[in-house]
PDB file of C-alpha atoms in Angstrom:
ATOM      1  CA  UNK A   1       0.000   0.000   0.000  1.00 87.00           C
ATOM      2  CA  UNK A   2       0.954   3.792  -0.587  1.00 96.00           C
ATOM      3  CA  UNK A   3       0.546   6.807   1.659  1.00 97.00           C
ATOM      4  CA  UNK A   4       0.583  10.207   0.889  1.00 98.00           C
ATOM      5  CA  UNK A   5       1.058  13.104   3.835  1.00 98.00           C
ATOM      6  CA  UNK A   6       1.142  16.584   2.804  1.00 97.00           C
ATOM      7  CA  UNK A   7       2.754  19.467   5.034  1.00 97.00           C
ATOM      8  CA  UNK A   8       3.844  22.735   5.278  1.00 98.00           C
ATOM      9  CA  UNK A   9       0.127  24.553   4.848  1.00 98.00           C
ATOM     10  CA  UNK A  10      -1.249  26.855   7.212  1.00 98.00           C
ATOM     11  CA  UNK A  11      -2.075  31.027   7.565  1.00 98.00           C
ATOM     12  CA  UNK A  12      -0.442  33.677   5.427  1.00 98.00           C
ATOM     13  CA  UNK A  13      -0.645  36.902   4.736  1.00 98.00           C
ATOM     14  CA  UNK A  14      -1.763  38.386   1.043  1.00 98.00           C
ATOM     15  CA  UNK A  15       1.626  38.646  -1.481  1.00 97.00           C
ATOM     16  CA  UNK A  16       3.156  35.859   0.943  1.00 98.00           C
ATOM     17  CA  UNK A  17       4.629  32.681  -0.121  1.00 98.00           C
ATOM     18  CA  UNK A  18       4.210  28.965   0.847  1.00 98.00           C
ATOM     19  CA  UNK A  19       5.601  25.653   0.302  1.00 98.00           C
ATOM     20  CA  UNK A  20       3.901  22.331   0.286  1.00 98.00           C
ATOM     21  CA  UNK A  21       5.051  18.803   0.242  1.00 98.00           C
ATOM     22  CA  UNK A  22       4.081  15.370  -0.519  1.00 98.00           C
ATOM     23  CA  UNK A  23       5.720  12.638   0.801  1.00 98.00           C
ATOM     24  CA  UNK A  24       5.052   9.464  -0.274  1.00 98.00           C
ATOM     25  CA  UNK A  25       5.654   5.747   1.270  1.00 97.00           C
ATOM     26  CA  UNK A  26       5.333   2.201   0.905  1.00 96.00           C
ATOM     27  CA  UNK A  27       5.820  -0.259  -1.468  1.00 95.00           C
ATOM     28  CA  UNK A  28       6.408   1.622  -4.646  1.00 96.00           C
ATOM     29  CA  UNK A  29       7.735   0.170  -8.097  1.00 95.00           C
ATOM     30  CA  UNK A  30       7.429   3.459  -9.929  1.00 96.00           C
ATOM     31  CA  UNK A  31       5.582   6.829  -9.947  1.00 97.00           C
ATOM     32  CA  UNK A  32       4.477   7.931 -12.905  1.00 97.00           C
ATOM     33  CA  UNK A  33       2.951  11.706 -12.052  1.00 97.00           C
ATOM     34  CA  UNK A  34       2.096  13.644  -9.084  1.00 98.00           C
ATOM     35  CA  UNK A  35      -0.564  16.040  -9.102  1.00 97.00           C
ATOM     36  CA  UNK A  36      -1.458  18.953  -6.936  1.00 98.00           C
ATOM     37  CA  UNK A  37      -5.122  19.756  -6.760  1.00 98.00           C
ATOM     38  CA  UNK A  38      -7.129  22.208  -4.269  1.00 98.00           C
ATOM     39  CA  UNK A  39     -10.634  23.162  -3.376  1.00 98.00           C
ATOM     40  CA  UNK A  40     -11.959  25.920  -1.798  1.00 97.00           C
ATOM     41  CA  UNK A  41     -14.839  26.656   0.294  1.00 91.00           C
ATOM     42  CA  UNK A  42     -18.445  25.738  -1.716  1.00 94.00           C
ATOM     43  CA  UNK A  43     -16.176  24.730  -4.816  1.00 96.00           C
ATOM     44  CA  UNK A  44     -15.563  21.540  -6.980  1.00 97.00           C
ATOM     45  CA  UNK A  45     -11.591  19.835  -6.377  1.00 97.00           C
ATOM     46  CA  UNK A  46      -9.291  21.918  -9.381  1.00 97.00           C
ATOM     47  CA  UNK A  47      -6.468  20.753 -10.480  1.00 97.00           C
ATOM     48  CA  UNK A  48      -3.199  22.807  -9.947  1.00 97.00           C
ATOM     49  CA  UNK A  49      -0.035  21.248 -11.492  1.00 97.00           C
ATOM     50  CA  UNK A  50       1.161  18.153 -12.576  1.00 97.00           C
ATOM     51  CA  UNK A  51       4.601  16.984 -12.977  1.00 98.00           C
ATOM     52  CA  UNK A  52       6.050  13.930 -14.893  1.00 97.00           C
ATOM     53  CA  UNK A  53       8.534  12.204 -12.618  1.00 97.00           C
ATOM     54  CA  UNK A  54      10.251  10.849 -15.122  1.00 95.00           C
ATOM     55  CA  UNK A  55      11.710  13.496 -16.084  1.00 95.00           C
ATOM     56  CA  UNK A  56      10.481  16.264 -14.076  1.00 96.00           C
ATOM     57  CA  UNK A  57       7.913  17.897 -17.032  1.00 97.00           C
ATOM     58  CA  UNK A  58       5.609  20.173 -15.563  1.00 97.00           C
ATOM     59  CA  UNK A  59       2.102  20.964 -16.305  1.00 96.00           C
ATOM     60  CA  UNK A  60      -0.110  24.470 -14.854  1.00 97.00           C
ATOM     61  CA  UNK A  61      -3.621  25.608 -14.794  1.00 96.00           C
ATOM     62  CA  UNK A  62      -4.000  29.308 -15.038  1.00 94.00           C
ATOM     63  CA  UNK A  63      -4.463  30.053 -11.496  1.00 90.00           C
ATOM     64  CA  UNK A  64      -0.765  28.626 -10.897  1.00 89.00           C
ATOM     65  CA  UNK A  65       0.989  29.931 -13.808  1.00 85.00           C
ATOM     66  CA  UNK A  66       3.320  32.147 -13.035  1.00 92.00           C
ATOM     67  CA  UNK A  67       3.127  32.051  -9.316  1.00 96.00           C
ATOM     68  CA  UNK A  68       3.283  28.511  -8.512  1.00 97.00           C
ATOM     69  CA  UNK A  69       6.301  26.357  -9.173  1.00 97.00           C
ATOM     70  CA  UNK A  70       5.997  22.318  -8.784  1.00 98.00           C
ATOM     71  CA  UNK A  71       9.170  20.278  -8.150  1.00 97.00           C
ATOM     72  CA  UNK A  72      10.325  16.666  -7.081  1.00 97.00           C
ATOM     73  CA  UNK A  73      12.871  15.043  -5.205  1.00 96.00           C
ATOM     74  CA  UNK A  74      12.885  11.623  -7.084  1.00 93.00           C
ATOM     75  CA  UNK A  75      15.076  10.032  -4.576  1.00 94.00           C
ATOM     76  CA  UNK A  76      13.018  11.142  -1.845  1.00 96.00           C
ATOM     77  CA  UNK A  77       9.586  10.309  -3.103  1.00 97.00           C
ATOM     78  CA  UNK A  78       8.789  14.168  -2.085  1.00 98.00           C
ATOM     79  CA  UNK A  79       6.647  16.961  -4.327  1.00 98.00           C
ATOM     80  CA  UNK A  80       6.676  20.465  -3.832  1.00 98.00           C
ATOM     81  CA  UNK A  81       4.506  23.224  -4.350  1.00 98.00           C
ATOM     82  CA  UNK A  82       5.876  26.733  -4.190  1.00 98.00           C
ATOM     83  CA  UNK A  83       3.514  29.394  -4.185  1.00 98.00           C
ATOM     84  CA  UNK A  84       4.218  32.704  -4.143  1.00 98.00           C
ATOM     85  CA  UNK A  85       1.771  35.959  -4.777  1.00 97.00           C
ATOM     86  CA  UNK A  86      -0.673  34.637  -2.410  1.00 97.00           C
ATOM     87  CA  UNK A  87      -3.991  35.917  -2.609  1.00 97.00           C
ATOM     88  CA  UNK A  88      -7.105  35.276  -0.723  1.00 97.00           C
ATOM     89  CA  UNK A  89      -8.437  33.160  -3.543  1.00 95.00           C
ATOM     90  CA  UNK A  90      -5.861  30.653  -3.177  1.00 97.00           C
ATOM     91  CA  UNK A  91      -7.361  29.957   0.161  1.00 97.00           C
ATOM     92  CA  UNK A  92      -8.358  26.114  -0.061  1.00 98.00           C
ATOM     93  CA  UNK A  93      -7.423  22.809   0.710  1.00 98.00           C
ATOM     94  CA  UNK A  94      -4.435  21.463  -0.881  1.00 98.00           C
ATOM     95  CA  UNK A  95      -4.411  17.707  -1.763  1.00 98.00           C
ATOM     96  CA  UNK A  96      -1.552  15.608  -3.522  1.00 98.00           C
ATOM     97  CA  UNK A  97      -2.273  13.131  -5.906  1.00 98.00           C
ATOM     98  CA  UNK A  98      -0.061  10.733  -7.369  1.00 97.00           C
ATOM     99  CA  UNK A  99      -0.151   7.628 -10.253  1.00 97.00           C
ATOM    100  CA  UNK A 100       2.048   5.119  -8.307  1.00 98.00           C
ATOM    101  CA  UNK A 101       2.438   1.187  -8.832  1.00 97.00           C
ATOM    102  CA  UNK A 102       3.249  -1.111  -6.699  1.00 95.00           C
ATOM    103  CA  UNK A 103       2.793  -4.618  -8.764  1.00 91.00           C
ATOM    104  CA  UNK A 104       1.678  -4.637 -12.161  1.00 89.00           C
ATOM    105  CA  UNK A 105      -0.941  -1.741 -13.211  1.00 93.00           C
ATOM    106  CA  UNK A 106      -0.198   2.057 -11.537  1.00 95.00           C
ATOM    107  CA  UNK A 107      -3.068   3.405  -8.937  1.00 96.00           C
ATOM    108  CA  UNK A 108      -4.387   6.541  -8.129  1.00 97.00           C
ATOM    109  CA  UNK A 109      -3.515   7.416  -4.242  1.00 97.00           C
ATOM    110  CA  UNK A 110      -4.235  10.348  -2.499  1.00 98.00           C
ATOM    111  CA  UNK A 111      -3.068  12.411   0.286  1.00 98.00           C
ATOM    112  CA  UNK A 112      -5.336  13.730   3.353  1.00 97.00           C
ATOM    113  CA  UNK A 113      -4.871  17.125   2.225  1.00 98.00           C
ATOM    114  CA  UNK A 114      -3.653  20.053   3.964  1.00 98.00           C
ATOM    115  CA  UNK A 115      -5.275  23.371   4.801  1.00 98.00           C
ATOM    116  CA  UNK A 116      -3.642  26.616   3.043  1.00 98.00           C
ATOM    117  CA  UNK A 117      -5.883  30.133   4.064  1.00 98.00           C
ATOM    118  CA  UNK A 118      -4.264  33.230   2.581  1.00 98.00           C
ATOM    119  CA  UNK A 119      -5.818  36.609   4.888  1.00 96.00           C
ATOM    120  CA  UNK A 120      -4.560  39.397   6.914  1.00 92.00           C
TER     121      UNK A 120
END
């Protein structure tokens, strides 16, 4: 089995910066992507970024590009999100997604999900 924990979310100012991780355990074979994906408050789950971790290919939706930066540590098993320019609409909860196998055919495992609010 896999697990996924997020960290590093929690209460910053607007124009501040974060950054998340995903750490992820267990009996992995290979990871194929990672994902980041939020939702806020009354909204549906949106994706964020995706990165191939392979070879570290990136992928944003408009509300990350060019504020958000998504990264890996392959021989960790760790994802980052790095969000800077904060604004209040950013404030959701943060969950990390990943396309892992174990034996034979990859799974889709997620994380708990972490809790980012962006106010003064």
């Amino acid at each position: 089995q896999v697990q996924l924990v997020e960290s590093g979310g929690g209460l910053v100012q607007p124009g501040g910066s974060l950054r998340l991780s995903c750490k992820a355990s267990g009996s992995i074979s290979r990871i194929n992507h990672m994902n980041w994906y939020r939702q806020a408050p009354g909204k549906e789950r949106e994706l964020v970024a995706d990165i191939n971790w392979n070879d570290g290919d990136s992928f944003y939706t408009d509300v990350a590009k060019g504020r958000f930066t998504i990264s890996r540590d392959n021989a960790k098993n760790i994802m980052y999100l790095q969000m800077n320019s904060l604004k209040p609409e950013d404030t959701a909860v943060y969950y990390c997604r990943g396309s892992i196998a174990t034996t034979g055919i990859p799974y889709d495992y997620w994380g708990q999900g972490t809790q980012v609010t962006v106010s003064s």
